[in-house]
Short mmCIF file of C-alpha atoms and ligand atoms in Angstrom, two decimals:
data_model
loop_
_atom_site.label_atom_id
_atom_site.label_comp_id
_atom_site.label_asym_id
_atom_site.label_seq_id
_atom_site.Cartn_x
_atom_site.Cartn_y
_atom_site.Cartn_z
CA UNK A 1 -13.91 -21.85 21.74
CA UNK A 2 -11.91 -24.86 22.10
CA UNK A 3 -12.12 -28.39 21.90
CA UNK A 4 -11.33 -30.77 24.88
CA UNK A 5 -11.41 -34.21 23.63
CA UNK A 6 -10.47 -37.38 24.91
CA UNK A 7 -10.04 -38.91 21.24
CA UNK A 8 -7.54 -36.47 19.41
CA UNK A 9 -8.98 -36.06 15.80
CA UNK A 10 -6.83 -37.49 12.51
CA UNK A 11 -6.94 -34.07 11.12
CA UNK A 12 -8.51 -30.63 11.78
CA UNK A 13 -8.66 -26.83 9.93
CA UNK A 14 -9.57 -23.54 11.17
CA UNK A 15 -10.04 -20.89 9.40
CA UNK A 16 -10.53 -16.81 9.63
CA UNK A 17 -12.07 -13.83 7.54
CA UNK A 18 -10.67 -10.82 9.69
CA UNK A 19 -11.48 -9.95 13.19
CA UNK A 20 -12.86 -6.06 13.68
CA UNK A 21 -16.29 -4.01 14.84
CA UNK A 22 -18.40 -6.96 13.30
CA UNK A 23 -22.12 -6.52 15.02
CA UNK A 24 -25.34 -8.32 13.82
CA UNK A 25 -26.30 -4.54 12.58
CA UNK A 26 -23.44 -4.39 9.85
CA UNK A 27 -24.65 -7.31 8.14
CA UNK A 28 -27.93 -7.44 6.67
CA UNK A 29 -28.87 -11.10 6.37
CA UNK A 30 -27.98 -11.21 2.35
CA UNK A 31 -24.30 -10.56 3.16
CA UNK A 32 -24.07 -12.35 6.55
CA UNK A 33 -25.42 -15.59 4.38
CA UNK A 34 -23.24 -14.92 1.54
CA UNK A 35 -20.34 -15.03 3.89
CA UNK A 36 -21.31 -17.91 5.98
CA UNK A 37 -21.29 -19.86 2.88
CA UNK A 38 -18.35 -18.64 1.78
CA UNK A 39 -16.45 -19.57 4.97
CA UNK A 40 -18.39 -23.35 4.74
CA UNK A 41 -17.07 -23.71 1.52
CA UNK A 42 -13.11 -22.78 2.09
CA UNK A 43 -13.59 -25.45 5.17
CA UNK A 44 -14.91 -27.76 2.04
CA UNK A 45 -12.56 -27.13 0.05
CA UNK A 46 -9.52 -27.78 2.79
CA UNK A 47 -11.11 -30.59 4.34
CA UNK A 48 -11.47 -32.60 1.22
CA UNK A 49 -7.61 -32.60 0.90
CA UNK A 50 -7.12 -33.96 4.86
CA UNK A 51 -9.45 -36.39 4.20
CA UNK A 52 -7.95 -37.61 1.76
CA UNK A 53 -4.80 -37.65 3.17
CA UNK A 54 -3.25 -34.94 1.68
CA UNK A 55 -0.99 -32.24 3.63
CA UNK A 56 -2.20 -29.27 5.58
CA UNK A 57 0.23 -27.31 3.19
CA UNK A 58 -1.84 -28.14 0.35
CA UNK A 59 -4.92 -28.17 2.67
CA UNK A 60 -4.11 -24.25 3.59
CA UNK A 61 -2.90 -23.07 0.34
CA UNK A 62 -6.28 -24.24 -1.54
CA UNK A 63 -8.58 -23.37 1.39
CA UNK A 64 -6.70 -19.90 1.65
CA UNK A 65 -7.44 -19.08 -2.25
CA UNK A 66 -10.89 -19.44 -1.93
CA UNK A 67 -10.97 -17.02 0.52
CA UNK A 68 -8.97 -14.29 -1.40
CA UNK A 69 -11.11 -15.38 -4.26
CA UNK A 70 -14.11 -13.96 -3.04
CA UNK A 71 -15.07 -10.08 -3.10
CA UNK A 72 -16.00 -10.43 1.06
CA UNK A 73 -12.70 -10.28 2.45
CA UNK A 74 -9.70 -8.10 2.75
CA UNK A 75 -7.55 -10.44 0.78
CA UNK A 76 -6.76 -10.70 -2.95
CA UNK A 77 -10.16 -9.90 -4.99
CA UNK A 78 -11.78 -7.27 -2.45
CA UNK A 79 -8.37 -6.38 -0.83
CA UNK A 80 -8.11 -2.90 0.82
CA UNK A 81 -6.77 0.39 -0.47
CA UNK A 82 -4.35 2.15 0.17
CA UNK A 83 -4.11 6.06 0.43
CA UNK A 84 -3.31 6.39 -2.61
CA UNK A 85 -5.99 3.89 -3.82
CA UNK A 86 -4.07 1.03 -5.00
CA UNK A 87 -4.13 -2.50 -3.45
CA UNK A 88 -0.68 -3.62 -1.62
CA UNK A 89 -1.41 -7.13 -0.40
CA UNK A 90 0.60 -9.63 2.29
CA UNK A 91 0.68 -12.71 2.96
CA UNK A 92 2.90 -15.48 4.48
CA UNK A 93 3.03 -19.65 4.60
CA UNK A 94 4.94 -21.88 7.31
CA UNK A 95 5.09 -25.36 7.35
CA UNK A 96 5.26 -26.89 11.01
CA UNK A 97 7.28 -30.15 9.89
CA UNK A 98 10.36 -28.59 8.58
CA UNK A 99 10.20 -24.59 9.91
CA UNK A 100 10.27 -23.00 6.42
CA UNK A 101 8.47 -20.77 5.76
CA UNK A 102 7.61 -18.19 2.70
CA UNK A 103 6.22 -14.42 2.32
CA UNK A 104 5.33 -11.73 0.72
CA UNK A 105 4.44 -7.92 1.33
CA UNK A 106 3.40 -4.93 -0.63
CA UNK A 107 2.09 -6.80 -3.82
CA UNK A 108 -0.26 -6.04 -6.59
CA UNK A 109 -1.62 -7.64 -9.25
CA UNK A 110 -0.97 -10.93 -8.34
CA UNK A 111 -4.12 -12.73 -7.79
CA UNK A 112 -3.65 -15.45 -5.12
CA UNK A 113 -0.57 -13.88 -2.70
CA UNK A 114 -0.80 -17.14 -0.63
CA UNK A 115 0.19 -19.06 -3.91
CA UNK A 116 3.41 -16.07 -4.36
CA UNK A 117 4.03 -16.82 -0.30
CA UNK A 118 4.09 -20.55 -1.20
CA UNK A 119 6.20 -20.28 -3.95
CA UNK A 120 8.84 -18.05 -2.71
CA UNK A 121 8.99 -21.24 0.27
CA UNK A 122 9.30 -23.82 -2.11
CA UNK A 123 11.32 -22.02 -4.82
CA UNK A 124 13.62 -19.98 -4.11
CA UNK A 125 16.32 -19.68 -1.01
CA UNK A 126 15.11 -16.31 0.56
CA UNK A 127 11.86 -16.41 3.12
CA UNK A 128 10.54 -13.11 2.14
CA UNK A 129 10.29 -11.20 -1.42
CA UNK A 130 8.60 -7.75 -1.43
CA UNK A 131 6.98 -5.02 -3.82
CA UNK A 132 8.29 -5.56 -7.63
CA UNK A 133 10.86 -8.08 -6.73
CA UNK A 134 8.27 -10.39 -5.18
CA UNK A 135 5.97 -9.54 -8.34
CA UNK A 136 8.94 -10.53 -10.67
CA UNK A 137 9.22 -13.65 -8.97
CA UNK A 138 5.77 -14.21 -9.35
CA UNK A 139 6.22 -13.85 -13.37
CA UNK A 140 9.64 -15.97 -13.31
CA UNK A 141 6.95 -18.60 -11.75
CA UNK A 142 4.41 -18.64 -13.64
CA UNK A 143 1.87 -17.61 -11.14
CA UNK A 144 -1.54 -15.74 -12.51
CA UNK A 145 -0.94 -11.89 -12.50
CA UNK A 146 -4.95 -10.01 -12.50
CA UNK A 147 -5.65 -6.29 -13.48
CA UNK A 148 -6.44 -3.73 -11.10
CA UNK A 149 -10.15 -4.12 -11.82
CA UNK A 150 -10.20 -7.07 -10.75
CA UNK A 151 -9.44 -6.67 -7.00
CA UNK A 152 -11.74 -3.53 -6.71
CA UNK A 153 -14.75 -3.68 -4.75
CA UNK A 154 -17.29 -0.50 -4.17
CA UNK A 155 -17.46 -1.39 -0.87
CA UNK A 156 -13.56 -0.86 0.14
CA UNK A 157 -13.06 1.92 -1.92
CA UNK A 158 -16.19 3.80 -0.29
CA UNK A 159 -13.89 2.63 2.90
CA UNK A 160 -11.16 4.77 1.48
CA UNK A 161 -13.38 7.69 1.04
CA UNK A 162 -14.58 7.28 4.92
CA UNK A 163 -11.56 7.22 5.80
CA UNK A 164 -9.96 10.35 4.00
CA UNK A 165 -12.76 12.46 5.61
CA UNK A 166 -11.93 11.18 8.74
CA UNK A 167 -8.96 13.00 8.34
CA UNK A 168 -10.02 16.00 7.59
CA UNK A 169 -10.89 17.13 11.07
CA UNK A 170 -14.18 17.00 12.31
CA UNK A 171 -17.08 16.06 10.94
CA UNK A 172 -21.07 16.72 11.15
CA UNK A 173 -23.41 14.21 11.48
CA UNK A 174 -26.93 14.65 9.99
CA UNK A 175 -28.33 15.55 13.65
CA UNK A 176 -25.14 18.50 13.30
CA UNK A 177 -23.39 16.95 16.18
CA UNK A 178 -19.60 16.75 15.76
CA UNK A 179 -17.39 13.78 15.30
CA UNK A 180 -13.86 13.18 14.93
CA UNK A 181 -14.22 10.19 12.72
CA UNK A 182 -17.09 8.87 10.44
CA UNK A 183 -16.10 5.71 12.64
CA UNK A 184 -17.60 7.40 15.19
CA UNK A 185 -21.04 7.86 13.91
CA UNK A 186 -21.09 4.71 11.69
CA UNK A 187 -19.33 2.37 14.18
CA UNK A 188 -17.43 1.05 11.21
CA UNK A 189 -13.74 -0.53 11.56
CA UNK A 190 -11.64 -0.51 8.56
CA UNK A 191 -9.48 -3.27 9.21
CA UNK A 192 -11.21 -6.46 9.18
CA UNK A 193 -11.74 -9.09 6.45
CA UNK A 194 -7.74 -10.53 6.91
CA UNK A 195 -8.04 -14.38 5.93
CA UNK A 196 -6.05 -17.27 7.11
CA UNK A 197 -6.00 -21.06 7.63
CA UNK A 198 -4.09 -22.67 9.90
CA UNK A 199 -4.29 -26.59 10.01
CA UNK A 200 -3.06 -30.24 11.57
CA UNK A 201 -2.78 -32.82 8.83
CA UNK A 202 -3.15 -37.03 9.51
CA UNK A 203 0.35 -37.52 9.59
CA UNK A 204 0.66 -34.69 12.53
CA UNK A 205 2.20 -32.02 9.77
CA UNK A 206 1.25 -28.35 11.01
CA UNK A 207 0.73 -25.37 9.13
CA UNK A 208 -0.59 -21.99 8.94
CA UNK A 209 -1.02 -19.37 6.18
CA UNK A 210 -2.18 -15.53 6.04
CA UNK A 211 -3.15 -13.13 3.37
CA UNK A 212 -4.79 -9.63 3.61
CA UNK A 213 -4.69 -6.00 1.74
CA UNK A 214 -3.64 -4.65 4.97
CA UNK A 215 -5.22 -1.46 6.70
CA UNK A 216 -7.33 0.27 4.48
CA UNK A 217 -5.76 4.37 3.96
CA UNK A 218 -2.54 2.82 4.82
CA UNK A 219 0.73 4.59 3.91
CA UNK A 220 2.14 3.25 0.58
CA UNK A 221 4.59 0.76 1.54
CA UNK A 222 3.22 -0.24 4.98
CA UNK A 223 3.62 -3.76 6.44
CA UNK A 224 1.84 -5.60 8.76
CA UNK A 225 1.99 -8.56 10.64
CA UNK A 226 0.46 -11.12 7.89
CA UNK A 227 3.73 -11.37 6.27
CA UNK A 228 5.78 -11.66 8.89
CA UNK A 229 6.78 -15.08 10.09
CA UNK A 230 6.49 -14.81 14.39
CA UNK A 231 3.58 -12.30 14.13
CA UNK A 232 0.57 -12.97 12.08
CA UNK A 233 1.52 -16.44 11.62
CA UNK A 234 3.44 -19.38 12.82
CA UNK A 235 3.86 -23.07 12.90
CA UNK A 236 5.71 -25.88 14.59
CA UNK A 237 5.24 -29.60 15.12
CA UNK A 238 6.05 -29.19 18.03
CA UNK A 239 3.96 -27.04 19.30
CA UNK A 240 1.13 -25.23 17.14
CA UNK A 241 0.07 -23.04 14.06
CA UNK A 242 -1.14 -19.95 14.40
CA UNK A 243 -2.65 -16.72 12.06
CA UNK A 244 -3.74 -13.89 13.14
CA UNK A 245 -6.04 -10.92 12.25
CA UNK A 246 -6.09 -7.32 13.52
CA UNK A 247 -4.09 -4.01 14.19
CA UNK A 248 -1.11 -5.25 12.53
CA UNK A 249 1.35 -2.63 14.43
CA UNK A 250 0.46 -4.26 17.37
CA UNK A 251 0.56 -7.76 16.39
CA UNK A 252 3.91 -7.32 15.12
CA UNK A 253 5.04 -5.98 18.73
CA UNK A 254 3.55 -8.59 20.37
CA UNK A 255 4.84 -11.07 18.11
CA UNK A 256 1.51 -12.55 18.78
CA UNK A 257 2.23 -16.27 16.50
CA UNK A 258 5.46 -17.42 17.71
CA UNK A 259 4.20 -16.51 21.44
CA UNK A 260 1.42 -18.26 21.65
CA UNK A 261 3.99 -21.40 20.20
CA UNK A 262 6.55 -20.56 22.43
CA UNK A 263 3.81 -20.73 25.66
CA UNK A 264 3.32 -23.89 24.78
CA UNK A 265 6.72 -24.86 24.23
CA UNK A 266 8.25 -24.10 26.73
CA UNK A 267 6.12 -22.68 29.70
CA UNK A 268 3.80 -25.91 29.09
CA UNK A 269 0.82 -23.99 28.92
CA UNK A 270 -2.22 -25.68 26.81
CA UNK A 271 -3.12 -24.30 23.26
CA UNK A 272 -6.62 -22.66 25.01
CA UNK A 273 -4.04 -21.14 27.61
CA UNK A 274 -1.33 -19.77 25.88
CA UNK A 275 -3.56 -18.22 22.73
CA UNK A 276 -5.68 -16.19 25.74
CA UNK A 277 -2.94 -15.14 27.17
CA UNK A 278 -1.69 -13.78 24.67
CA UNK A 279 -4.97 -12.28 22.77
CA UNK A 280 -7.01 -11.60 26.01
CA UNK A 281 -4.61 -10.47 28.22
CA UNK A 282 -0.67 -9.18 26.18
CA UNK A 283 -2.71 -7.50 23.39
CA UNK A 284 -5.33 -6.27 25.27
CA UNK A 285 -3.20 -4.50 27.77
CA UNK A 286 -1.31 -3.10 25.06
CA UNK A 287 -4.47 -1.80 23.18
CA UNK A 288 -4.37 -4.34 20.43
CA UNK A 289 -7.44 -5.32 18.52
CA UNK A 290 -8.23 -8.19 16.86
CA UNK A 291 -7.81 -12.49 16.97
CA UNK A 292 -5.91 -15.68 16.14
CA UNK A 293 -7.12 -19.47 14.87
CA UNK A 294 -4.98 -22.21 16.02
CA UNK A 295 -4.23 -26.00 16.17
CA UNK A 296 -1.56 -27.60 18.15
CA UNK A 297 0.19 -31.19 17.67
CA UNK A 298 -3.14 -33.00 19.18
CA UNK A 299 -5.34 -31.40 16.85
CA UNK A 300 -7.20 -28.81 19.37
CA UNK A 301 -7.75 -26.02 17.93
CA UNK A 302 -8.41 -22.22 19.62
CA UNK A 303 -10.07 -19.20 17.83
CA UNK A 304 -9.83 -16.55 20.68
CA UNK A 305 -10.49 -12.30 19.70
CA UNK A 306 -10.80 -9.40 21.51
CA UNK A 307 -13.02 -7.45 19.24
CA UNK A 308 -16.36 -7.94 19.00
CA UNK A 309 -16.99 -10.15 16.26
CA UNK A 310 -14.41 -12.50 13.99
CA UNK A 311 -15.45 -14.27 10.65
CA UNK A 312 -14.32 -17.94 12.11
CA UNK A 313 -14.42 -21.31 11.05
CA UNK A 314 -13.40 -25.05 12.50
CA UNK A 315 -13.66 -28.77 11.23
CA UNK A 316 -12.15 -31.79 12.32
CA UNK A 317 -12.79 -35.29 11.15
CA UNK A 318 -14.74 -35.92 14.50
CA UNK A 319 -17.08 -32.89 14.00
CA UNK A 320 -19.09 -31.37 11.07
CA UNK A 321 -18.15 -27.94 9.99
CA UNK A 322 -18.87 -24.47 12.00
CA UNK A 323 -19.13 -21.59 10.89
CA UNK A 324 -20.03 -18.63 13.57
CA UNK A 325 -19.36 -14.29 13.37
CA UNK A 326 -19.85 -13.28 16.99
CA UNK A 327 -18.76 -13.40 20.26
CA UNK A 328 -21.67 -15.51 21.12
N1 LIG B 401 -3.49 -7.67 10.39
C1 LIG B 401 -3.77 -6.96 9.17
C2 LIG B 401 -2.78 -5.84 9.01
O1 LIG B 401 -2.49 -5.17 9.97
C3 LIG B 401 -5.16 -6.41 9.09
C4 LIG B 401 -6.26 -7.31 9.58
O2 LIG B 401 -6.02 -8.41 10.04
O3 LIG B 401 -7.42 -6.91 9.51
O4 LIG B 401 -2.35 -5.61 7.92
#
């Protein structure tokens, strides 16, 4: 979806909950409102601050912890687990107007990783802090610290279990056919639920922001692409801000962000254009799953995906809030 508009809005905000297998038969209507709301009220939440003429740092940051906040998504409370059942979370902040940019990977118990990602921008001189150092930093700054307990969810560790059994070879379904995968006979995707923000402030000021628990059964110390500035996300005044959701590996490959900039850039190509191109076309070709949100200098934004369903979100100051899950 994008907007074409002759009247460029002041300010706009997109936002994302993970791109994956999402199909109107994995939600039962409970859940699928419970999310929708939960997507309206990040947009609230970030809108309020454009409106009232505040940056789309801050408008990203606070629109971003609402997101990890809630138990739906793979970020923060609800985050993924790794094979060894712990949570190891990402998450990255750029600001358009000056090119800095913040991140984190392989964190735990820190409850808002966008805040950590932020900090480590404004605070200190490096652009990415990982594992212990990054959650030393976090104490050094003050920033809230949360138990285990409080990021686990039944529904991502039963994820885990799916997914170790999975690897035990094949599997019987309860017809006694055999399957390599449980994802095979349940259709499910372990990989979505990834949330991001990216928006375009009043004063033109770009930004875009990530945070996720990864790949659930990941290897201890995996990254992705959320923490890494040029894949999962990216922003320039010049051009656009970008985050992105899906198979990390290959987002980090593509380095899907800083392409879809860079099309724009300098190949001229339009924000609908160059985020296509790179998400319908580069990824798909390469046999990468997943989406992007984005908003360039003029305020369009672009929320392109290759997988059947991505939690997505979009309000400007010319248009009320939407909130939609799939393709259609
Ligand atoms: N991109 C994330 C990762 O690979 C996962 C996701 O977006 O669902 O860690």
């Amino acid at each position: 979806m994008t907007q074409a508009n002759d009247t460029k809005p002041d300010y706009a905000l997109v936002i994302h909950g993970g791109a994956g297998t999402i199909t109107r038969d994995k939600l039962t209507p409970e859940l699928e409102a419970d999310i929708r709301a939960t997507l309206n009220s990040a947009l609230a939440t970030g809108q309020n601050i454009l409106a009232g003429g505040g940056t789309a740092v801050d408008a990203i940051t606070a629109t971003i912890q609402v997101l990890e906040n809630s138990p739906h998504f793979n970020a923060g409370k609800g985050a993924v687990f790794t094979a060894e059942g712990k949570n190891e979370m990402d998450s990255s902040i750029m600001d358009g107007s000056d090119l800095n940019a913040g991140a984190v990977s392989g964190v735990s118990n820190v409850k808002n990783p966008i805040t950590l990602a932020r900090s480590v921008m404004e605070k200190s001189v490096h652009v990415m802090l990982q594992g212990h150092g990054a959650e030393q930093f976090a104490d050094e700054q003050g920033i809230e610290r949360a138990e285990d307990a409080y990021f686990y969810t039944d529904y991502r560790w039963g994820q885990l279990q799916d997914a170790k059994a999975k690897q035990q070879g094949p599997i019987l379904d309860h017809d006694g056919k055999k399957h390599s995968s449980v994802e095979e006979i349940t259709g499910g995707d372990y990989k979505f639920g990834t949330v991001g923000a990216v928006a375009r402030d009043k004063n033109g000021n770009l930004a875009a922001g990530t945070s996720t628990g990864g790949m659930t059964n990941k290897s201890h110390g995996r990254v992705g692409d959320a923490p890494i500035i040029g894949a999962g996300t990216y922003a320039n005044n010049a051009s656009c801000a970008v985050s992105a959701t899906g198979h990390g590996e290959y987002f980090i490959r593509a380095t899907v962000a800083r392409n879809i900039c860079a099309l724009m850039e300098y190949a001229g190509l339009s924000l609908d254009e160059a985020s296509k191109r790179i998400v319908k076309d580069e990824l798909v070709k390469m046999g990468g799953d997943g989406g992007i949100i984005a908003v360039d200098k003029d305020g369009n934004t672009a929320m392109p995906f290759n997988t059947p369903g991505m939690f997505r979100g979009r309000v400007t100051n010319l248009m009320d809030a939407e909130v939609a899950i799939y393709e259609d």
